[in-house]
Short mmCIF file of C-alpha atoms and ligand atoms in Angstrom, two decimals:
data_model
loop_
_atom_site.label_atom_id
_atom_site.label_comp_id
_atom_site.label_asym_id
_atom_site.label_seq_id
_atom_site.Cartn_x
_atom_site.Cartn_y
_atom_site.Cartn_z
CA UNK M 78 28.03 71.39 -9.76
CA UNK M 79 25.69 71.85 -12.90
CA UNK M 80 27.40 71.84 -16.20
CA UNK M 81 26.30 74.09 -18.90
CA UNK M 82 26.65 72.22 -22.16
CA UNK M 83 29.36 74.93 -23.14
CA UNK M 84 31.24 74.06 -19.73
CA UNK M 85 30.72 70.19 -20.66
CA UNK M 86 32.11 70.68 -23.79
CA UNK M 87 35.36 72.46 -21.83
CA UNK M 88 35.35 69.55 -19.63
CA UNK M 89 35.57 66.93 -22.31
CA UNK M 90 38.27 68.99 -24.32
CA UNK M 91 40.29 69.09 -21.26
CA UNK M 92 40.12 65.27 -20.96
CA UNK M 93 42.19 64.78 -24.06
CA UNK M 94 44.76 67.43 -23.94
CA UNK M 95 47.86 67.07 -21.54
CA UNK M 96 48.11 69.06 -18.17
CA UNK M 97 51.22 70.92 -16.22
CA UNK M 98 49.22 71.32 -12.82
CA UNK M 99 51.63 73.72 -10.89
CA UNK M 100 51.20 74.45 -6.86
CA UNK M 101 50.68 72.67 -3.45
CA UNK M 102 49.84 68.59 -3.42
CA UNK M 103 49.71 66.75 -0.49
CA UNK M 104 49.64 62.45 -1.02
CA UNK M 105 50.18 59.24 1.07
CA UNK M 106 54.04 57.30 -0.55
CA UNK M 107 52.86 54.88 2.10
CA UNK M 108 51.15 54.41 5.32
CA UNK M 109 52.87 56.21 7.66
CA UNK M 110 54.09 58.97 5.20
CA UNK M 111 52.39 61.86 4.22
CA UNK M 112 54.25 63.73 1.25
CA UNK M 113 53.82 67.58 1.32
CA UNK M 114 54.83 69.56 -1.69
CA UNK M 115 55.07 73.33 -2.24
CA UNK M 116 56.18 74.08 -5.31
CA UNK M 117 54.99 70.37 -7.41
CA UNK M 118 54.25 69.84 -11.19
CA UNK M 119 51.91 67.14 -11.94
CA UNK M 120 52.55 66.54 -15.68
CA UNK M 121 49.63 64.10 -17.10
CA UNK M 122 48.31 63.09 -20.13
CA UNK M 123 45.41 62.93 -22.61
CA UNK M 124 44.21 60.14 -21.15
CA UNK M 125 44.98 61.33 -17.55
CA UNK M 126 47.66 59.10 -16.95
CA UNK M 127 50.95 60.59 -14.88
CA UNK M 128 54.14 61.14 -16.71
CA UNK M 129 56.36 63.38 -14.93
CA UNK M 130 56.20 64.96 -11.10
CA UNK M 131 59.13 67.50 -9.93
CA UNK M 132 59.20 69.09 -6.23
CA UNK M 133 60.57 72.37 -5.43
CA UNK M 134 59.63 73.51 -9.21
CA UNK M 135 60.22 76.81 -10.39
CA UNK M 136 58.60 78.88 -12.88
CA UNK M 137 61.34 78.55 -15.00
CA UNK M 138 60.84 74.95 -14.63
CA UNK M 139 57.58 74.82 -15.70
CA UNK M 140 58.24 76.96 -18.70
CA UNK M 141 60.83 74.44 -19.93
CA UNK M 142 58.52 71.76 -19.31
CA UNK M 143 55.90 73.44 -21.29
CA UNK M 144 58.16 74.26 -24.37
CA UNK M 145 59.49 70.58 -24.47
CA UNK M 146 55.93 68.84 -24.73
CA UNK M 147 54.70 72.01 -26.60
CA UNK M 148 52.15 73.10 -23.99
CA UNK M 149 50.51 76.40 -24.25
CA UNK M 150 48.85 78.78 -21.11
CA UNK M 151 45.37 76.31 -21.51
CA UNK M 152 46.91 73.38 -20.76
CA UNK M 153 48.53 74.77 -17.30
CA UNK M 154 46.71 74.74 -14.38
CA UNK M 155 48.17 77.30 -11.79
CA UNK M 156 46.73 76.50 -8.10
CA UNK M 157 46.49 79.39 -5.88
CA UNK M 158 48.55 80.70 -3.14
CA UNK M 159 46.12 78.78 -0.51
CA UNK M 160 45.16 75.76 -3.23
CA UNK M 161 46.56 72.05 -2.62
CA UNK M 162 45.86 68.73 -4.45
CA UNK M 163 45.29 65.51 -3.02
CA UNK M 164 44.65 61.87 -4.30
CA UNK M 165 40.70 61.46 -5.04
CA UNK M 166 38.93 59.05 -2.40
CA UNK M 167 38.14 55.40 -2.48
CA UNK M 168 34.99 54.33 -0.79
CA UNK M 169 35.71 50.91 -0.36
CA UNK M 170 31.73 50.12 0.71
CA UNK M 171 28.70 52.00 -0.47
CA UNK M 172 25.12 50.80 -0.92
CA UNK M 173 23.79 53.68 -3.99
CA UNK M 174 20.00 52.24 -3.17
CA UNK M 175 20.08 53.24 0.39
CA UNK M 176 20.94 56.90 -0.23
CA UNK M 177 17.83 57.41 -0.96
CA UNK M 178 16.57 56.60 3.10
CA UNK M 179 20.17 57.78 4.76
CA UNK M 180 19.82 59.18 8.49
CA UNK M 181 16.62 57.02 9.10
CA UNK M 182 16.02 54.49 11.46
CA UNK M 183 19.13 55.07 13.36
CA UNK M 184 18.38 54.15 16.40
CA UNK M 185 17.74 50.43 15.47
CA UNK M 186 20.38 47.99 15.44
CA UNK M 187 21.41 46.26 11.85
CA UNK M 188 18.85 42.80 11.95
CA UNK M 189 15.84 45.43 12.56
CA UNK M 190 17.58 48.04 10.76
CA UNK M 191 17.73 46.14 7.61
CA UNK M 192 14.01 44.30 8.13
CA UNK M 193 12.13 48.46 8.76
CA UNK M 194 13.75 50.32 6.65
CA UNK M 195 16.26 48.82 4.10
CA UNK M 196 14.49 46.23 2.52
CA UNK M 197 11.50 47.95 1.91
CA UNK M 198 13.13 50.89 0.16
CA UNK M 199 15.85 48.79 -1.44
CA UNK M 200 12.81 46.95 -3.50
CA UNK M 201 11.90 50.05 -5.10
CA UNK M 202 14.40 49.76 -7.34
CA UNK M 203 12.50 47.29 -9.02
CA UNK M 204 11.15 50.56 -11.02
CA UNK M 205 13.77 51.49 -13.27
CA UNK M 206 12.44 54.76 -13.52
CA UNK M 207 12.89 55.21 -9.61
CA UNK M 208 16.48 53.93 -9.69
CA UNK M 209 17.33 56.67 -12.54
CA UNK M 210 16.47 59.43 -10.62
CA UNK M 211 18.22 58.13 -7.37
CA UNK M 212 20.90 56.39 -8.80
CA UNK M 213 22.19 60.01 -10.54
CA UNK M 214 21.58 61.36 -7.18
CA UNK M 215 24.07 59.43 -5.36
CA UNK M 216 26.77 59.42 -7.63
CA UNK M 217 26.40 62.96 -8.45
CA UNK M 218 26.71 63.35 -4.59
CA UNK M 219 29.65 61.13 -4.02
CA UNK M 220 31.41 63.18 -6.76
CA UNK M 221 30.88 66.51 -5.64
CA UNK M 222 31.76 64.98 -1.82
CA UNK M 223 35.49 63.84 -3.87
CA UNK M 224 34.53 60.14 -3.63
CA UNK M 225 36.58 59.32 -7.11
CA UNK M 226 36.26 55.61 -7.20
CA UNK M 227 33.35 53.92 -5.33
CA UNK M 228 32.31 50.34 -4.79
CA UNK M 229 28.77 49.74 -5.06
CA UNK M 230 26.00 47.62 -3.96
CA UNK M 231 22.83 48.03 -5.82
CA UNK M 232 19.83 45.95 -5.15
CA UNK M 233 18.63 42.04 -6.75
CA UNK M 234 17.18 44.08 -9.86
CA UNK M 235 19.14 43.29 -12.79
CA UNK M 236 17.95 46.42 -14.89
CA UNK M 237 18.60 48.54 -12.21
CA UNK M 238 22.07 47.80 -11.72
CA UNK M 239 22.58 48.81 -15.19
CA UNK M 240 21.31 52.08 -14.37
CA UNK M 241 23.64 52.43 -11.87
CA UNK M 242 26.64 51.59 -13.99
CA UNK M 243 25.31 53.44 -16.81
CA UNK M 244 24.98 56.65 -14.41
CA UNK M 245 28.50 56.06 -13.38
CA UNK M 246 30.11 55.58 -17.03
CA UNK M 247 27.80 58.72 -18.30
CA UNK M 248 29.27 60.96 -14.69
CA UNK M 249 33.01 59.91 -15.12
CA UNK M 250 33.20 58.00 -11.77
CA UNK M 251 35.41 55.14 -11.07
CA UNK M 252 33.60 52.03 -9.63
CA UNK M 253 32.52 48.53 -9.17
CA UNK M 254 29.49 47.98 -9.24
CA UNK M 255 27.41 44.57 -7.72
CA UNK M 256 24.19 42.85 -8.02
CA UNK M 257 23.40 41.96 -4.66
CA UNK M 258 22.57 38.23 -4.22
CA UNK M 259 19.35 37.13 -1.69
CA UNK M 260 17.79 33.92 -1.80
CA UNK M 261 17.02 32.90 1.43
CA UNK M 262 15.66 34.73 5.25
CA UNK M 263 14.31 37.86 3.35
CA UNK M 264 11.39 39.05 2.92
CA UNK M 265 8.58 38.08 0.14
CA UNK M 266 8.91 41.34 -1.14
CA UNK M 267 12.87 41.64 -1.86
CA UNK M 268 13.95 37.20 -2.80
CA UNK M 269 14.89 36.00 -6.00
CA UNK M 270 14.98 32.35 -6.32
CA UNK M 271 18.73 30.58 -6.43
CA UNK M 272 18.34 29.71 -10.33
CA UNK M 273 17.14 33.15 -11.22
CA UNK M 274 19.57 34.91 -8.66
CA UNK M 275 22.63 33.29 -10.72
CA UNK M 276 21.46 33.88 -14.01
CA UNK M 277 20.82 37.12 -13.20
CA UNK M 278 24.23 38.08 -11.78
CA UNK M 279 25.80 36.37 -14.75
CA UNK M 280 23.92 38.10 -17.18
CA UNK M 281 24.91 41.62 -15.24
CA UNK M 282 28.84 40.59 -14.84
CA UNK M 283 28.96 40.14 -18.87
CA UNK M 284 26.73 43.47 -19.22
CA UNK M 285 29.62 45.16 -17.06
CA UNK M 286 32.85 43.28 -18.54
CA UNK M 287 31.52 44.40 -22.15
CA UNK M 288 30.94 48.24 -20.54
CA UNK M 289 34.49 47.82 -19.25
CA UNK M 290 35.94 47.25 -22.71
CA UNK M 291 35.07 51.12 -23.48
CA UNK M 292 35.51 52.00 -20.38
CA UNK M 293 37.59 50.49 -18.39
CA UNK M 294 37.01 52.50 -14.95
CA UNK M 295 34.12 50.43 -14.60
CA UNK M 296 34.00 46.81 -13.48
CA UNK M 297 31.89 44.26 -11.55
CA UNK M 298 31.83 43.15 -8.15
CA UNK M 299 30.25 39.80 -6.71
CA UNK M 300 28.07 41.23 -4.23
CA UNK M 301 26.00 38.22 -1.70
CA UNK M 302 24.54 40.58 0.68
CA UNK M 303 25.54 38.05 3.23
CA UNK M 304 25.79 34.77 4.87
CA UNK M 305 21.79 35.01 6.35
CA UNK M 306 20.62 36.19 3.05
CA UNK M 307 22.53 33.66 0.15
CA UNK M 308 22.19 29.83 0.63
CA UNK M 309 24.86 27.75 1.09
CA UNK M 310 24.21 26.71 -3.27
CA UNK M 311 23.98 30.04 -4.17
CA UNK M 312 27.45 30.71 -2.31
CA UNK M 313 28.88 27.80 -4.01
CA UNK M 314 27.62 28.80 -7.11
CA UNK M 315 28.88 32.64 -7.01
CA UNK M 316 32.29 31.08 -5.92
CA UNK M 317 32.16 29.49 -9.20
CA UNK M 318 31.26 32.97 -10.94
CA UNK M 319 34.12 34.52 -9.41
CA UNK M 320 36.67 31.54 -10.23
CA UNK M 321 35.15 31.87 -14.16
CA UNK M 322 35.82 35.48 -14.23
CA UNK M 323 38.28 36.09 -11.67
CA UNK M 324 36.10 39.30 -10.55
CA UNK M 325 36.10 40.67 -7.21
CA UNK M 326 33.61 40.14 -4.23
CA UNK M 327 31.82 42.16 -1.93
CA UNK M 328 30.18 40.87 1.70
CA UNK M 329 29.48 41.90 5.03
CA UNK M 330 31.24 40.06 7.66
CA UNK M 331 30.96 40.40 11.67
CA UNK M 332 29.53 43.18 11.79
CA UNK M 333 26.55 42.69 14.45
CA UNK M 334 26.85 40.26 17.43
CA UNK M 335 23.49 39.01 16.79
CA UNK M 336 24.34 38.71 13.30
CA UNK M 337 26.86 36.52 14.16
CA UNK M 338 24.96 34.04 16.61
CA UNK M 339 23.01 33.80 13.32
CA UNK M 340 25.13 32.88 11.48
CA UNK M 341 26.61 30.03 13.70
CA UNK M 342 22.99 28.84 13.76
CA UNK M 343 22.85 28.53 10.03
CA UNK M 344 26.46 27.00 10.05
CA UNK M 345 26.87 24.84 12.49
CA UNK M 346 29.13 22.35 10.30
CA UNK M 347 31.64 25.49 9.61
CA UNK M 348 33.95 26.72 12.34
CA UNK M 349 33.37 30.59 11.79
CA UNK M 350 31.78 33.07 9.97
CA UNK M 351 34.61 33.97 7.78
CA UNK M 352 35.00 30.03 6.99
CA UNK M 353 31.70 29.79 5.74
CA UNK M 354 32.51 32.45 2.93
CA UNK M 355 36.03 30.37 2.54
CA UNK M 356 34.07 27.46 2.14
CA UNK M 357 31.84 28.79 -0.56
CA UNK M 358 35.01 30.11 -2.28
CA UNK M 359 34.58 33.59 -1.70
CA UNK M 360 37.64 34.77 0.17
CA UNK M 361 39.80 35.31 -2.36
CA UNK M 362 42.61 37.67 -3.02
CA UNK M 363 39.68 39.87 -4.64
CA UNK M 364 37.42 40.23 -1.11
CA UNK M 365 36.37 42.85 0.04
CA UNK M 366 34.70 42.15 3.66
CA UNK M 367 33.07 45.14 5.26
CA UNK M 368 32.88 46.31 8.78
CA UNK M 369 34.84 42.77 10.63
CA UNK M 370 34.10 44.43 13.78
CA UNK M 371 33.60 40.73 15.71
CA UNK M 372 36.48 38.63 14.21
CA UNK M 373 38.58 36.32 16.34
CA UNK M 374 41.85 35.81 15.60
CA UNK M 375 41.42 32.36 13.72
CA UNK M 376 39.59 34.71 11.34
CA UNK M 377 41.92 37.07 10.92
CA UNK M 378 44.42 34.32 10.18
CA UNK M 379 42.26 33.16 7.17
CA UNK M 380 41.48 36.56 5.84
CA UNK M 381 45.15 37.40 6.31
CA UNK M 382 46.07 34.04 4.42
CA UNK M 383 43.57 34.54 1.81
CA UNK M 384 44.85 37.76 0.89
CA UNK M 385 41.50 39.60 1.17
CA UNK M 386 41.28 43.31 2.05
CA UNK M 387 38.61 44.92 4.87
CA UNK M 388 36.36 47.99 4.60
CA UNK M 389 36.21 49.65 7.77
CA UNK M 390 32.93 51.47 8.10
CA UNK M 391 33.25 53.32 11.16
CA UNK M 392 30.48 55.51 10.84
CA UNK M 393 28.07 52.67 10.30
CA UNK M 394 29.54 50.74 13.17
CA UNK M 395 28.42 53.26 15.51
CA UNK M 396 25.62 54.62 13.96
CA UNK M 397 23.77 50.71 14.16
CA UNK M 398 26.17 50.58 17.91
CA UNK M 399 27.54 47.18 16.15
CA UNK M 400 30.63 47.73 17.68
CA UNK M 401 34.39 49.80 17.40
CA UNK M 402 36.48 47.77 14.97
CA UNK M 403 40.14 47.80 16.40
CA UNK M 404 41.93 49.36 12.76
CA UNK M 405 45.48 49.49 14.53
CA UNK M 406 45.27 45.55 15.39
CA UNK M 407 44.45 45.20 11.86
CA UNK M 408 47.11 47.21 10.28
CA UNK M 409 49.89 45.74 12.90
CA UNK M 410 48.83 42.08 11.30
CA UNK M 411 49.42 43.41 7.76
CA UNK M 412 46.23 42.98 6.61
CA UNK M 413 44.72 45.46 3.70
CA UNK M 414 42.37 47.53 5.37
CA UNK M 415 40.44 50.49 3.14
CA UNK M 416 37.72 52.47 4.16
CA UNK M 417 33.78 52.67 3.63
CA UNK M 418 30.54 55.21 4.42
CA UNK M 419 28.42 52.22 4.35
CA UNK M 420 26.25 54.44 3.44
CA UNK M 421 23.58 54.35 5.05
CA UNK M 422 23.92 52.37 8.12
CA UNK M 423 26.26 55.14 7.97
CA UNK M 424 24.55 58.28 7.27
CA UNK M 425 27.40 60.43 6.04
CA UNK M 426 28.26 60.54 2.58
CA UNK M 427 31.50 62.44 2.45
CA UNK M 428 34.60 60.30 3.03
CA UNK M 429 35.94 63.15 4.81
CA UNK M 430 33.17 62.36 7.66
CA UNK M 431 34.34 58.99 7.25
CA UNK M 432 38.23 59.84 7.72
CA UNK M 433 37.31 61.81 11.36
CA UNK M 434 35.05 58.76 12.03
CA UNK M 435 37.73 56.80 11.60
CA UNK M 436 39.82 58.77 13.85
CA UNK M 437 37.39 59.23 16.52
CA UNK M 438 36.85 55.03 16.44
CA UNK M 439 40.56 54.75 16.64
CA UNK M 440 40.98 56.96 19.78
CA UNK M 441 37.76 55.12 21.72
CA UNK M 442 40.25 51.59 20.71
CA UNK M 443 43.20 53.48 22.52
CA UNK M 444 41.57 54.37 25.88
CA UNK M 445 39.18 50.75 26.04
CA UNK M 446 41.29 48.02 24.64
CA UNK M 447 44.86 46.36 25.29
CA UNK M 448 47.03 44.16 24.25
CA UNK M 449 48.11 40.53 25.98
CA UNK M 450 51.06 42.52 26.73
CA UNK M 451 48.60 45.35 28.53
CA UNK M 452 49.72 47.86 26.53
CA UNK M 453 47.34 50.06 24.64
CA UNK M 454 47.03 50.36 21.11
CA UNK M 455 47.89 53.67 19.34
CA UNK M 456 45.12 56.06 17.77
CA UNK M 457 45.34 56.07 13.64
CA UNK M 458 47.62 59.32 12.93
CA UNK M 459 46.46 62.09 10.04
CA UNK M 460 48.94 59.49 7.25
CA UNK M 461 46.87 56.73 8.53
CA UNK M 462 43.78 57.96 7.85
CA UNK M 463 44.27 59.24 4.84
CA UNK M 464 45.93 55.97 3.44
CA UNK M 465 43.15 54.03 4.64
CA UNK M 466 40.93 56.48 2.27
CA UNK M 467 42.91 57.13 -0.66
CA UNK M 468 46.14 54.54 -0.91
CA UNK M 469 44.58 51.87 1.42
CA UNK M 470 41.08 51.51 -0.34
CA UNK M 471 42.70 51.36 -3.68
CA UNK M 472 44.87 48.20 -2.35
CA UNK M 473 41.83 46.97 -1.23
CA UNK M 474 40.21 47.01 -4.67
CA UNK M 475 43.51 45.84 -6.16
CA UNK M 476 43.27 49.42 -7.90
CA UNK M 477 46.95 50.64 -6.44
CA UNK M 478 48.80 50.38 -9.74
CA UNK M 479 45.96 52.43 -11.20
CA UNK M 480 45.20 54.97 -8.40
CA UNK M 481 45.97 56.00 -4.58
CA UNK M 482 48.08 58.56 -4.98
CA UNK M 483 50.40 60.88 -7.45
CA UNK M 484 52.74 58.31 -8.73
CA UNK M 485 54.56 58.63 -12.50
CA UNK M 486 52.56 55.80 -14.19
CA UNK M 487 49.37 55.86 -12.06
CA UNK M 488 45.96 57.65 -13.20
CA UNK M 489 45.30 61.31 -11.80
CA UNK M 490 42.22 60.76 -9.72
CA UNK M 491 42.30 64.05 -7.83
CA UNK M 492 40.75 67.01 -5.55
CA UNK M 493 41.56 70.86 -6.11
CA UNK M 494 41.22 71.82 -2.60
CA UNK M 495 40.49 75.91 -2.06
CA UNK M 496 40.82 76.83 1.97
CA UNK M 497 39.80 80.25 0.74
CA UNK M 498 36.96 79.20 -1.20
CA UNK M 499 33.66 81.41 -0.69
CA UNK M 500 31.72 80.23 2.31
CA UNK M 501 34.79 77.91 3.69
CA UNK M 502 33.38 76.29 6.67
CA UNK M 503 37.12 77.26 8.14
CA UNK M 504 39.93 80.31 7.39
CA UNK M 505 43.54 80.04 6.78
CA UNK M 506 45.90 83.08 8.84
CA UNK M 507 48.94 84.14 7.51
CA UNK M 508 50.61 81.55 10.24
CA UNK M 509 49.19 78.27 8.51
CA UNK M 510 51.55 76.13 5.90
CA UNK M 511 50.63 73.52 3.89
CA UNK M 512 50.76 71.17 7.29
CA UNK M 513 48.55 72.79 8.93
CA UNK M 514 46.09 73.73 6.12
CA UNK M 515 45.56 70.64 5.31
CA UNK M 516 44.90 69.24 8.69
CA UNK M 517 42.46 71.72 9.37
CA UNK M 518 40.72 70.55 5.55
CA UNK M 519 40.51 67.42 6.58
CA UNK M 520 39.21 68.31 9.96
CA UNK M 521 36.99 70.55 8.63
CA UNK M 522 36.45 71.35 5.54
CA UNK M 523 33.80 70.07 3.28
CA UNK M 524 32.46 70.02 -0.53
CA UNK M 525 32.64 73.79 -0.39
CA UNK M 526 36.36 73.21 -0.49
CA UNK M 527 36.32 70.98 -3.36
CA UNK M 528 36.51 73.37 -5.94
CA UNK M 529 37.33 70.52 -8.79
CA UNK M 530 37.03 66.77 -8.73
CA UNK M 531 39.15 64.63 -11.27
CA UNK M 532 38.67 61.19 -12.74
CA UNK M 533 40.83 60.10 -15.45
CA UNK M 534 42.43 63.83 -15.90
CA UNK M 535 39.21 64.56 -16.66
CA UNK M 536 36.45 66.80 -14.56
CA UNK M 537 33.82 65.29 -13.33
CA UNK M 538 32.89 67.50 -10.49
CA UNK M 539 33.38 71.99 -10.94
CA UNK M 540 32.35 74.21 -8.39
CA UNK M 541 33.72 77.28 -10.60
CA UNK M 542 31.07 76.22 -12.90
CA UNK M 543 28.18 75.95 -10.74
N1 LIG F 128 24.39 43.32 6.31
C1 LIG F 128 23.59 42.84 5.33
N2 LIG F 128 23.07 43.84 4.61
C2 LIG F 128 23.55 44.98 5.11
C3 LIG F 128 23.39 46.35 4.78
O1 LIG F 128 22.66 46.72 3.85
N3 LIG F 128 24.05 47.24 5.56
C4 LIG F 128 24.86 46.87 6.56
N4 LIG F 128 25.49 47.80 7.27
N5 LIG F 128 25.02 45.60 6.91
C5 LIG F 128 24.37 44.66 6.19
FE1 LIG F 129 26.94 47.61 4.17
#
């Protein structure tokens, strides 16, 4: 994963010359469909963007192709027999402060969960010097786990926030990043005040939409932690944010039972927890609502009306035991559903572990829950999955012109997979194909088999470097 500056200097080259990638790929063209390619060209551009793709290529395609655009041998990049690409992933809930306590505390439930372990480590960040050293942690670790395109919580501190986004422009990574609002139940320790909460966010969205202007694979996200934590003024007055700068929001929503009783105590005027964020003008088109474990189906009405896409965090969800969020009901009502780590009520990282999560929450849904009809809801298939973590989570973040998978037109946000690389956690026999090789990646394989991570065109993540 290290860079040496010569490498670096490689890297950045590569980023503005045009590409002919030439081998296996393997995307999502929708939910259901996974497309498998043997012989593919990817042909991109300086600036990473996708101009041409051709299936069952020959060599004698890609030589025309590189005498019309007047390629030479650097700019093609010849996968091996075993090699694949596939779409970078879109971790549609991540909280880059909490990395630095993951896989602690897990046998508490979120309310004492979140009072023992993540609000006193969250107000670290108050050092800026703390945050720079964990902050280049977790996104270093995202990339080299293929997470292209993140959205993060950070924590109330303004400066820190920066950090993170500045970490994020400086690594190559695609994200939004949040301020997390808190003005009310938390402790001494970790509150802002309303005023100073809203200034503060303001002041960060501006410090974000002017970093966006140079680099536009950054952007900011509304982020009240939620409803317990952000008073009903500070929700109305973030609902104004948003409607000033049409940006996106982040919340939790029905995640914990107990959560929720609290939240009917604190509401008593609205008729659900979902209407409360309504209310405040924060389900928008732009929402991204993580976990929704708990919702009735007057809630998934609204969100469905409202437009507003869910991260399901299955790792989290059973890591806290909040609950098994039923991903098949979701999908059946149309509703944009990405995925999340939540790390680190989830304590995995790698969207991978999130993917079998996933599955393994999807298959507990098919043997425990039914319809009115008493029929039993299907498990998520392999397309499935990996829509909700590539395709999906880019829909969520209303990134799917941009991103999701290898579309003429869209960005190349990618993974070089190697099954053969050195110390491959699994071997390929001369009876796998490219369907089977990649199930058994994505069942398991890990960062060893990441050999190069993309962003833009450009690496941001090389294992033949390290
Ligand atoms: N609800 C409010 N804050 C949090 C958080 O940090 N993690 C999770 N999983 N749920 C929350
Ligand atoms: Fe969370």
């Amino acid at each position: 994963m290290l860079q040496t500056p010569a490498d670096f200097a490689a890297n950045q080259a590569s980023a503005s010359a045009p590409r002919l990638f030439y081998g296996r790929f393997v995307h999502n063209t929708d939910l259901e469909n996974l497309e498998y390619v043997n012989n593919g060209i990817i042909f991109i551009d300086e600036a990473g963007k996708i101009l041409e793709t051709h299936k069952d290529a020959t060599e004698e395609k890609l030589a025309e192709l590189q005498q019309q655009h007047g390629l030479s041998e650097e700019n093609v990049v010849r996968l091996g027999d075993k090699q694949f690409l596939m779409p970078g992933l879109v971790d549609t809930h991540i909280h880059a402060p909490q990395y630095v306590f993951t896989g602690s505390g897990m046998d508490l439930q979120l309310l004492e969960w979140l009072e023992t372990y993540t609000f006193p480590r969250e107000s670290a960040f108050k050092s800026v010097e703390y945050a720079k050293v964990a902050y280049r942690d977790v996104v270093s670790q995202l990339l080299r786990n293929g997470t292209t395109t993140a959205c993060y919580y950070g924590t109330i501190h303004l400066e820190a926030c920066k950090v993170l986004a500045n970490i994020v422009d400086e690594l190559g990574q695609r994200a939004y990043v949040g301020k997390v609002n808190m003005d009310r139940n938390s402790p001494d320790y970790y509150i802002e005040t309303t005023d100073d909460s809203v200034e503060k966010t303001e002041e960060f969205i501006k410090y974000m939409l002017e970093m966006n202007k140079a680099n536009p694979r950054v952007y900011p996200v509304l982020t009240p932690r939620f409803v317990p934590s952000c008073s009903g003024e500070l929700m109305r007055q973030l609902g104004d944010l948003a409607r000033k700068y049409d940006i996106p929001i982040q919340s939790h929503l029905c995640e914990n039972k107990g959560e929720i009783e609290w939240v009917k105590h604190l509401h008593p005027e609205l008729p659900s927890y979902t209407a409360v964020y309504d209310h405040y003008g924060l389900l928008t088109d732009k929402t991204i609502m993580a976990h929704c474990v708990h919702l009735t189906q007057e809630e998934r009405e609204l969100i469905k009306e409202k437009k507003a896409g869910i991260s399901h965090c299955a790792k989290s969800n059973f890591a806290l035991r909040s609950g098994v969020c039923n991903v098949r009901q979701l999908l059946e009502e149309d509703q944009k559903v990405g995925m999340g780590t939540d790390v680190s009520g989830g304590y995995a990282i790698s969207m991978f572990d999130a993917i079998r999560t996933s599955a393994i929450a999807s298959q507990t849904v098919s043997f425990t829950e039914k319809r009115a009809d008493g029929s039993a809801y299907e498990h998520l298939k392999l397309a499935e999955l990996l829509h909700l973590a590539t395709l999906g989570g880019a829909k969520v973040m209303g990134l799917e012109d941009r991103i999701g998978n290898f579309v003429v037109g869209k960005q190349f946000d990618a993974l070089l997979i190697d099954p053969s690389a050195p110390e491959s956690n699994f071997h390929v026999y001369s009876h796998d194909d490219i369907y089977t090789t990649f199930e058994k990646f994505i069942y398991v394989g890990d960062d060893r088999n990441i050999r190069k991570v993309y962003v833009d065109g450009r690496v941001v993540d090389n294992k033949d470097t390290a």
